[in-house]
């Protein structure tokens, strides 16, 4: 009497039993078995309905088709056709009636379970304070939660899929019966209604289970959907006047106002590349099924999707301080990310991310060229993706050009060739088309997937700011003239700002009290100038930015004196940086040995003359 049930819309063999304290996921061996289960549950619900009476009477479902028969007779249709039509109507109504019975049962179950749910909450409240502060350890014992508004693209559960049809939602966090590497529910998404591609439901929430006997099941994290309202009115700044006023000065000592910044750091912007991490989940699943072509196509779609957030972003992210870090724990997406600024000159940021059945790491270093009206950014470094089954893909990013720095509307475009090399059967080559003044269809991306013998097995086409489609070939010939949708950009946020941040980016600098207690003193969310800018306190932001940039000028001297990153290391002097581990374990224990307060005030020179003690 206090439980309910619901069928999965993404898996025709799965269904859920919802209780006030937990939600059970059940999966049958066949569609027929699930139908039998649902019918049995409906029957059991009717037999144990309130007051011991049946909720429904089959006779209540009768209806008349006299008006339909008269209308069809008037049209001159024969009796045989009319009977067939009546049979169709009765069949459709019977199915609809069965569905409505189930919906009504669920409504009654929901209403009946409210007292029990309140009783459970009251019992818990008397023993301990209910706070969603269980951290995710290295093995992930439980999911972190915050108390802010939910993002459009995060934390949405499959049980909420019927919200368009129902007036209520069940929001219990669901216990997964599979391990963290198992694939989540699949949804079918297609183009031109013919070629289907199995796409992961990247909003599916899978709670991480620890090795201990007790598991912590929490509500999915609710993330904010907009930035705070600005405290002050922002004043426009002329870039031309700044250049004119600083002619002949040492530009390394010129502090650009925060007007040119967006309220996230470059470390956080690295994490934006993981917005569409569900593509890697899907790639992992395809590989397990032996479909190497589709795995490669999904990896290529992921590599392209990282550029979608750059569209219309007029401001630059904050440059991190030496030793600055950023963590992102998104259990609703099944990913955990960490990055650190590991070198000041040249400026290098290293990152490491763990997902469902895969790991992703790399470093970001950019060489820039100033051409007066434009800036050309050439990325240096390799991105690596490794699946748990041993398949590895590597690639480097393409060139980015920022146009109209002084006059005109600021915009950027990406161009060049991206080679995604694999260590097994297939590799991919993507071409980001160079944009010209006469280009009617800009931002084009085209690509091919080839096997180890150089034979083309698939093609890709699309736009880096919109979507990407593919065609799988058979012996060099397209298996279908219609293209299949691989990736599509998320809808823009409902609360846009002048920074034009995506819904995903809006969540990156969010700082809740529970989260603040767990972060090291080096995390980007604790940077004062960035926080003041987000809050619209522009005078304070400019003052703090000047203070931190003055302090950061000593970073190169520290680096020359032997400073080393805290969480990353390189095998050789010129090798790539690799995550050394230990961060999430230190987070769980709240032990931040070797993590200095890089955003604090400089110590007195008289008492601390040694640069290494400055904690930068």
XYZ file of C-alpha atoms in Angstrom:
616
model
C 0.000 0.000 0.000
C 2.953 2.385 0.378
C 4.873 1.368 -2.745
C 4.404 2.100 -6.435
C 5.916 0.988 -9.713
C 6.853 2.460 -13.067
C 8.008 1.135 -16.426
C 11.243 2.381 -17.966
C 10.806 4.316 -21.195
C 14.355 3.711 -22.390
C 14.495 -0.057 -21.760
C 11.461 -2.225 -22.497
C 12.684 -4.917 -20.064
C 13.286 -2.645 -17.066
C 10.872 -1.361 -14.443
C 11.071 0.252 -11.028
C 9.475 -0.346 -7.652
C 9.432 2.857 -5.619
C 9.231 2.893 -1.825
C 9.529 5.823 0.607
C 13.171 4.932 1.349
C 14.584 3.451 -1.840
C 13.918 2.659 -5.481
C 14.569 -0.825 -6.841
C 15.637 -1.325 -10.450
C 14.432 -4.615 -11.899
C 15.162 -5.967 -15.356
C 13.421 -9.011 -16.837
C 14.726 -11.439 -19.433
C 12.143 -10.453 -22.024
C 9.488 -7.870 -22.833
C 6.809 -10.494 -22.192
C 8.114 -11.086 -18.669
C 7.913 -7.394 -17.862
C 4.296 -7.281 -19.070
C 3.513 -10.191 -16.743
C 5.175 -8.397 -13.831
C 3.235 -5.174 -14.427
C -0.068 -7.021 -14.758
C 0.642 -8.890 -11.519
C 1.527 -5.656 -9.725
C -1.656 -3.979 -10.983
C -3.660 -6.938 -9.751
C -1.937 -6.943 -6.363
C -2.497 -3.225 -6.007
C -6.216 -3.629 -6.727
C -6.564 -6.431 -4.199
C -4.828 -4.443 -1.462
C -6.402 -1.082 -2.304
C -7.609 1.229 0.502
C -10.720 0.070 2.389
C -10.334 -3.385 0.823
C -12.402 -2.587 -2.277
C -11.447 -2.826 -5.915
C -10.569 0.513 -7.436
C -11.926 -0.303 -10.850
C -14.889 -2.036 -12.359
C -14.416 -3.365 -15.841
C -18.020 -2.416 -16.604
C -17.082 1.218 -16.004
C -14.932 1.038 -19.113
C -17.856 0.393 -21.494
C -18.723 3.003 -24.113
C -20.985 3.305 -27.109
C -19.982 3.384 -30.773
C -23.469 4.210 -32.057
C -22.505 7.706 -33.248
C -19.482 6.280 -35.032
C -21.598 3.606 -36.741
C -24.227 6.138 -37.848
C -21.594 8.453 -39.264
C -19.932 5.638 -41.207
C -23.297 4.416 -42.521
C -23.951 7.951 -43.744
C -20.680 7.805 -45.664
C -21.865 4.616 -47.378
C -19.389 2.227 -45.756
C -20.199 -1.463 -45.525
C -20.978 -3.356 -42.328
C -17.731 -5.352 -42.483
C -15.627 -2.186 -42.590
C -17.642 -0.656 -39.769
C -17.094 -3.718 -37.558
C -13.354 -3.619 -38.255
C -13.256 0.042 -37.245
C -15.226 -0.700 -34.080
C -12.766 -3.441 -33.219
C -9.833 -1.057 -33.668
C -11.448 1.566 -31.444
C -12.204 -0.980 -28.723
C -8.652 -2.308 -28.849
C -7.117 1.166 -28.607
C -9.453 2.155 -25.791
C -8.653 -1.016 -23.895
C -4.940 -0.249 -23.989
C -5.579 3.344 -22.952
C -7.846 2.175 -20.124
C -5.151 -0.183 -18.823
C -2.609 2.627 -18.826
C -4.973 4.946 -17.001
C -5.611 2.268 -14.384
C -1.894 2.059 -13.772
C -1.541 5.845 -13.573
C -4.380 6.049 -11.073
C -2.790 3.337 -8.981
C 0.435 5.278 -8.885
C -1.348 8.452 -7.843
C -3.047 6.654 -4.989
C 0.207 4.988 -4.013
C 1.954 8.332 -3.977
C -0.725 9.888 -1.784
C -0.748 6.864 0.497
C 3.043 6.919 0.909
C 3.272 10.546 2.031
C 2.607 9.835 5.744
C 5.187 7.068 5.767
C 7.756 9.259 4.025
C 7.246 12.030 6.574
C 7.529 9.517 9.395
C 10.829 8.191 8.009
C 12.224 11.708 7.646
C 11.169 12.606 11.176
C 12.849 9.477 12.557
C 16.073 10.326 10.721
C 15.942 13.925 11.886
C 15.750 12.886 15.529
C 18.930 10.817 15.284
C 21.105 12.940 13.060
C 21.008 16.014 10.935
C 20.231 15.250 7.281
C 23.084 16.828 5.333
C 24.143 15.777 1.807
C 27.851 15.947 2.571
C 29.063 12.400 1.921
C 32.125 12.826 -0.237
C 33.168 10.554 -3.071
C 36.369 8.790 -2.261
C 38.727 7.185 -4.679
C 36.284 4.293 -5.073
C 33.274 6.586 -4.705
C 31.243 5.607 -1.679
C 28.445 8.105 -2.164
C 27.318 11.019 -4.272
C 27.820 14.627 -3.313
C 24.825 16.935 -3.333
C 24.335 20.660 -3.151
C 21.331 22.765 -2.266
C 21.140 25.101 -5.215
C 18.837 25.043 -8.205
C 19.139 22.247 -10.713
C 20.755 22.781 -14.091
C 18.754 22.030 -17.216
C 21.184 19.337 -18.247
C 22.197 17.795 -14.928
C 20.544 15.638 -12.285
C 17.421 14.690 -14.260
C 16.357 11.145 -13.557
C 14.590 8.723 -15.818
C 11.692 8.508 -13.393
C 11.038 12.148 -14.216
C 10.564 11.406 -17.906
C 6.813 11.241 -17.474
C 6.625 14.742 -16.026
C 4.922 15.930 -19.197
C 2.176 13.399 -18.602
C 1.980 13.273 -14.811
C 1.565 15.903 -12.149
C 4.116 14.363 -9.831
C 7.627 12.986 -9.891
C 9.467 10.416 -7.827
C 12.904 11.820 -7.004
C 14.493 8.990 -5.064
C 18.116 8.308 -5.847
C 18.215 4.878 -7.415
C 20.509 2.095 -6.334
C 22.293 0.519 -9.249
C 22.636 -3.244 -9.367
C 25.599 -3.003 -11.740
C 29.105 -1.828 -10.987
C 30.437 1.604 -11.883
C 31.768 0.377 -15.211
C 28.448 -1.036 -16.382
C 26.633 0.819 -19.106
C 23.519 2.805 -18.206
C 20.190 2.751 -19.941
C 20.233 3.311 -23.666
C 17.933 5.563 -25.590
C 17.322 5.502 -29.296
C 17.973 8.725 -31.132
C 17.847 8.922 -34.907
C 17.941 11.175 -37.926
C 15.435 11.029 -40.798
C 13.536 8.325 -38.887
C 15.508 5.422 -40.357
C 19.059 4.960 -39.028
C 19.106 4.549 -35.271
C 22.045 5.128 -32.976
C 21.934 3.902 -29.396
C 22.574 6.963 -27.272
C 23.268 6.960 -23.601
C 20.865 8.740 -21.364
C 23.545 11.017 -19.952
C 21.115 12.328 -17.357
C 20.742 8.831 -15.883
C 21.869 8.982 -12.275
C 23.911 6.002 -11.126
C 24.887 6.058 -7.476
C 28.421 4.912 -6.778
C 28.667 1.976 -4.401
C 31.544 1.684 -2.000
C 33.336 -1.404 -0.810
C 31.818 -1.208 2.644
C 28.588 -2.862 3.646
C 26.785 0.411 4.223
C 25.966 2.461 1.170
C 24.997 6.112 1.142
C 22.119 6.880 -1.235
C 21.502 10.599 -1.695
C 19.401 12.785 -3.917
C 21.146 13.822 -7.149
C 23.023 17.114 -6.909
C 20.951 20.164 -7.696
C 22.995 22.677 -9.602
C 22.231 26.298 -10.250
C 20.719 27.560 -13.484
C 21.864 31.188 -13.370
C 24.581 33.450 -11.999
C 23.981 35.755 -9.010
C 22.437 39.142 -9.703
C 25.246 41.755 -10.017
C 25.716 44.039 -7.021
C 27.085 46.934 -9.079
C 26.380 48.301 -12.511
C 29.196 47.341 -14.844
C 31.081 50.068 -16.681
C 32.193 49.528 -20.250
C 35.892 49.679 -21.059
C 37.465 50.661 -24.365
C 40.223 48.289 -25.406
C 41.573 50.916 -27.806
C 41.911 53.501 -25.029
C 43.745 50.949 -22.890
C 46.208 50.179 -25.669
C 46.747 53.898 -26.256
C 47.301 54.675 -22.560
C 49.842 51.863 -22.171
C 52.025 52.512 -25.207
C 55.679 52.099 -24.220
C 54.901 50.369 -20.946
C 55.873 46.867 -19.883
C 52.721 44.966 -20.825
C 53.525 42.198 -18.351
C 52.875 44.738 -15.613
C 49.627 46.068 -17.086
C 46.585 44.708 -15.260
C 43.669 44.280 -17.630
C 40.364 45.068 -15.904
C 38.014 42.195 -15.116
C 35.638 43.590 -17.731
C 37.491 41.395 -20.237
C 37.118 38.251 -18.086
C 34.333 35.743 -17.603
C 33.797 34.375 -14.066
C 35.545 31.027 -14.606
C 39.214 30.082 -14.797
C 41.060 28.306 -17.590
C 41.147 25.204 -15.365
C 37.353 25.222 -15.235
C 37.169 25.853 -18.946
C 39.189 22.662 -19.477
C 36.361 20.802 -17.781
C 33.864 22.252 -20.276
C 35.282 19.784 -22.806
C 33.606 17.057 -20.729
C 30.087 18.505 -21.056
C 29.178 15.773 -23.533
C 30.932 12.946 -21.705
C 27.944 10.675 -22.419
C 29.473 10.225 -25.878
C 32.385 8.422 -24.231
C 29.968 6.294 -22.216
C 28.312 5.297 -25.464
C 31.692 4.667 -27.106
C 32.640 2.359 -24.247
C 29.434 0.366 -24.690
C 29.932 0.035 -28.455
C 33.428 -1.309 -27.878
C 32.128 -3.963 -25.506
C 29.753 -5.062 -28.262
C 32.611 -5.294 -30.751
C 31.536 -2.283 -32.820
C 34.872 -0.525 -33.223
C 33.605 1.799 -35.984
C 30.841 3.277 -33.851
C 33.230 3.607 -30.914
C 35.604 5.655 -33.071
C 32.728 7.780 -34.380
C 31.579 8.553 -30.835
C 35.116 9.529 -29.815
C 35.301 11.838 -32.846
C 31.962 13.404 -31.903
C 33.287 13.998 -28.386
C 36.428 15.680 -29.757
C 34.263 18.048 -31.837
C 31.738 18.750 -29.075
C 34.389 20.443 -26.943
C 34.325 23.447 -29.270
C 30.577 24.079 -29.002
C 30.903 26.135 -25.808
C 33.273 28.631 -27.473
C 30.549 30.062 -29.696
C 29.702 33.654 -28.787
C 31.957 33.858 -25.741
C 33.292 37.450 -25.840
C 35.345 37.275 -22.628
C 38.468 35.363 -21.646
C 38.777 33.057 -18.615
C 41.028 33.939 -15.695
C 44.614 32.763 -15.992
C 45.247 30.393 -13.053
C 47.959 31.041 -10.502
C 50.836 28.601 -10.255
C 49.589 25.661 -8.206
C 45.921 26.560 -8.629
C 43.606 23.537 -8.900
C 40.012 22.710 -9.798
C 37.926 19.646 -9.060
C 34.548 18.650 -10.521
C 32.563 15.740 -9.118
C 29.493 15.101 -11.301
C 28.008 11.765 -10.164
C 24.892 12.414 -12.249
C 27.126 12.237 -15.326
C 29.345 9.505 -13.882
C 32.533 11.603 -14.114
C 35.131 13.002 -11.738
C 37.619 15.617 -12.982
C 40.720 17.268 -11.571
C 43.158 19.832 -13.012
C 46.159 21.848 -11.851
C 48.341 24.609 -13.259
C 51.690 22.831 -13.386
C 53.871 25.465 -15.070
C 53.885 29.259 -15.160
C 56.221 29.848 -18.089
C 55.202 28.392 -20.400
C 51.695 28.280 -18.914
C 50.667 24.611 -18.778
C 47.563 23.095 -17.192
C 47.210 19.344 -16.688
C 43.945 17.480 -16.178
C 42.686 13.975 -15.403
C 39.130 12.638 -15.608
C 37.577 9.284 -14.727
C 34.292 8.106 -16.245
C 32.216 4.973 -16.672
C 34.712 2.556 -18.184
C 37.219 5.173 -19.406
C 39.887 7.670 -18.371
C 40.775 10.955 -20.063
C 43.859 13.078 -19.460
C 46.053 15.671 -21.118
C 47.649 19.068 -20.806
C 46.817 22.497 -22.199
C 49.493 24.831 -23.495
C 48.841 27.503 -26.123
C 51.217 29.448 -28.360
C 49.708 32.775 -29.406
C 50.400 35.121 -32.305
C 49.058 38.690 -32.378
C 48.174 40.061 -35.826
C 46.690 43.427 -34.859
C 42.994 42.760 -35.405
C 43.219 39.031 -34.621
C 44.932 36.591 -32.267
C 45.898 33.096 -33.406
C 46.049 30.397 -30.730
C 47.918 27.183 -31.535
C 47.339 24.469 -28.891
C 50.311 22.384 -27.807
C 49.851 19.047 -26.088
C 48.164 15.681 -26.561
C 44.819 14.512 -25.200
C 44.553 10.813 -24.338
C 41.462 8.650 -23.901
C 41.829 5.109 -22.554
C 38.999 2.606 -22.196
C 39.017 -0.112 -19.569
C 39.353 -2.761 -22.301
C 42.734 -1.294 -23.311
C 41.806 0.685 -26.436
C 43.472 4.111 -26.546
C 42.813 7.206 -28.677
C 45.058 10.284 -28.875
C 44.586 13.656 -30.563
C 45.556 17.326 -30.435
C 43.310 20.354 -30.784
C 43.144 22.567 -33.881
C 44.027 26.253 -34.278
C 41.677 28.936 -32.926
C 41.564 32.467 -34.331
C 39.881 35.321 -32.444
C 38.753 38.102 -34.786
C 37.795 41.800 -34.483
C 39.745 42.537 -31.314
C 39.537 46.316 -31.732
C 36.779 47.074 -34.253
C 33.686 45.032 -34.999
C 31.891 42.118 -33.364
C 34.267 39.768 -31.575
C 34.047 36.158 -32.735
C 36.240 33.082 -33.055
C 36.563 30.184 -35.462
C 38.491 26.918 -35.357
C 40.394 25.537 -38.312
C 42.917 22.852 -39.143
C 43.192 19.065 -39.161
C 42.635 16.883 -36.122
C 44.024 13.335 -36.289
C 42.540 10.904 -33.785
C 44.877 7.935 -33.723
C 43.818 4.615 -32.199
C 45.934 1.676 -31.088
C 43.612 -0.948 -32.581
C 41.458 -1.204 -35.683
C 40.389 2.339 -36.554
C 41.501 5.954 -36.583
C 39.838 9.197 -37.638
C 40.821 12.412 -39.404
C 38.683 15.545 -38.918
C 39.002 18.736 -40.944
C 37.770 22.011 -39.440
C 37.191 24.122 -42.520
C 38.938 27.501 -42.757
C 36.380 30.325 -42.663
C 36.411 32.970 -45.407
C 34.517 36.211 -45.986
C 32.454 34.640 -48.773
C 31.640 31.474 -46.850
C 27.871 30.972 -46.783
C 28.004 27.904 -44.563
C 30.744 28.488 -41.955
C 31.986 26.335 -39.085
C 31.960 23.155 -41.139
C 33.595 19.935 -39.929
C 34.213 16.926 -42.155
C 35.941 13.667 -41.376
C 36.625 10.055 -42.280
C 37.211 6.907 -40.251
C 39.719 4.455 -41.683
C 40.824 0.973 -40.697
C 44.453 -0.068 -40.238
C 44.682 -0.779 -43.980
C 43.633 2.770 -44.900
C 40.163 1.776 -46.139
C 37.430 4.331 -45.464
C 34.711 2.780 -43.285
C 32.700 5.872 -42.234
C 32.343 9.587 -42.909
C 31.373 12.518 -40.702
C 29.981 15.962 -41.427
C 28.444 18.775 -39.425
C 29.235 21.996 -37.576
C 31.305 22.346 -34.438
C 28.702 24.693 -32.905
C 25.584 22.675 -33.812
C 25.708 18.936 -34.501
C 27.606 16.085 -36.135
C 26.285 13.314 -38.412
C 27.844 10.118 -39.712
C 27.469 7.583 -42.522
C 28.874 4.086 -42.133
C 30.165 2.599 -45.383
C 30.284 -0.994 -46.580
C 33.113 -1.884 -48.970
C 33.606 1.793 -49.745
C 29.902 2.417 -50.454
C 27.509 4.179 -48.064
C 25.244 1.627 -46.413
C 22.479 4.246 -46.385
C 21.959 7.564 -48.122
C 20.617 9.001 -44.881
C 22.896 10.311 -42.142
C 22.758 9.372 -38.474
C 22.933 11.992 -35.752
C 25.935 11.443 -33.476
C 25.919 14.621 -31.392
C 23.829 17.748 -30.985
C 24.536 20.867 -28.944
C 22.462 21.467 -25.820
C 19.883 24.224 -25.748
C 21.125 27.620 -24.436
C 20.287 28.563 -20.825
C 17.050 30.305 -19.977
C 18.964 32.963 -18.013
C 21.666 34.238 -20.391
C 24.277 36.818 -19.399
C 26.704 38.943 -21.358
C 29.287 36.184 -20.829
C 27.071 33.824 -22.873
C 27.922 30.869 -20.655
C 26.240 27.553 -21.383
C 24.006 25.890 -18.788
C 26.903 23.558 -18.024
C 29.417 26.401 -17.609
C 27.083 28.249 -15.216
C 27.463 25.396 -12.730
C 31.277 25.260 -12.755
C 32.028 28.087 -10.296
C 29.178 27.277 -7.912
C 30.295 27.147 -4.292
C 28.000 25.830 -1.569
C 28.875 25.819 2.166
C 29.163 22.016 2.275
C 31.445 21.956 -0.750
C 33.630 24.792 0.552
C 34.528 22.694 3.607
C 35.987 19.975 1.401
C 38.041 22.001 -1.083
C 41.782 22.601 -0.826
C 42.904 26.243 -0.488
C 44.087 26.124 -4.121
C 40.684 25.532 -5.771
C 39.580 28.091 -8.393
C 36.223 28.596 -6.673
C 38.078 30.198 -3.739
C 39.812 32.795 -5.935
C 38.552 36.195 -4.663
C 38.720 38.282 -7.869
C 36.817 35.629 -9.806
C 34.191 35.368 -7.054
C 33.749 39.153 -6.880
C 33.283 39.292 -10.657
C 30.611 36.599 -10.530
C 28.801 38.555 -7.797
C 28.997 41.775 -9.808
C 31.375 43.497 -7.366
C 33.585 44.941 -10.078
C 35.671 47.372 -8.001
C 36.610 44.622 -5.530
C 37.295 42.232 -8.403
C 39.708 44.671 -10.068
C 41.489 45.329 -6.776
C 41.919 41.615 -6.035
C 43.010 40.868 -9.591
C 45.755 43.477 -9.350
C 46.902 42.051 -5.998
C 47.033 38.463 -7.256
C 48.794 39.374 -10.501
C 51.409 41.302 -8.531
C 51.944 38.241 -6.381
C 52.016 35.895 -9.363
C 54.995 37.697 -10.914
C 57.186 35.873 -8.424
C 55.938 32.502 -9.718
C 58.554 32.211 -12.459
C 61.326 32.750 -9.941
C 59.812 30.032 -7.754
C 59.583 27.681 -10.721
C 63.233 28.301 -11.554
C 64.096 27.525 -7.918
C 62.688 23.996 -8.221
C 58.936 24.352 -7.554
C 57.017 21.142 -8.361
C 53.305 20.490 -8.980
C 51.430 18.884 -6.095
C 49.281 16.350 -7.978
C 50.985 15.868 -11.367
C 54.436 14.775 -12.469
C 56.257 14.032 -15.727
C 58.294 10.955 -16.526
C 61.050 12.929 -18.248
C 62.081 16.561 -18.246
C 60.244 17.238 -21.518
C 57.566 14.553 -21.144
C 53.826 14.892 -20.645
C 52.303 15.439 -17.198
C 50.477 12.537 -15.556
C 48.221 12.496 -12.516
C 50.092 10.932 -9.582
C 46.941 10.151 -7.575
C 45.992 10.876 -4.000
C 43.809 13.947 -4.465
C 40.408 12.355 -3.792
C 41.812 10.406 -0.853
C 43.191 13.645 0.651
C 39.814 15.280 0.037
C 38.029 12.559 1.966
C 40.414 12.946 4.917
C 40.527 16.777 4.664
C 44.330 16.620 4.672
C 45.870 19.156 2.299
C 49.548 18.768 3.076
C 51.640 20.776 0.632
C 48.648 22.877 -0.554
C 49.385 26.480 0.354
C 47.013 29.432 0.525
C 47.849 30.849 -2.896
C 45.031 33.414 -2.798
C 45.928 34.917 0.607
C 47.911 38.014 1.435
C 51.666 38.081 0.891
C 53.632 37.595 4.129
C 55.785 40.402 5.470
C 59.094 40.524 3.581
C 60.947 41.221 6.828
C 59.745 37.983 8.390
C 59.614 35.805 5.274
C 62.248 36.861 2.774
C 62.444 33.461 1.065
C 60.237 33.246 -2.087
C 59.533 29.541 -1.545
C 57.590 30.402 1.602
C 55.186 32.693 -0.225
C 52.908 29.785 -0.996
C 52.254 30.739 -4.623
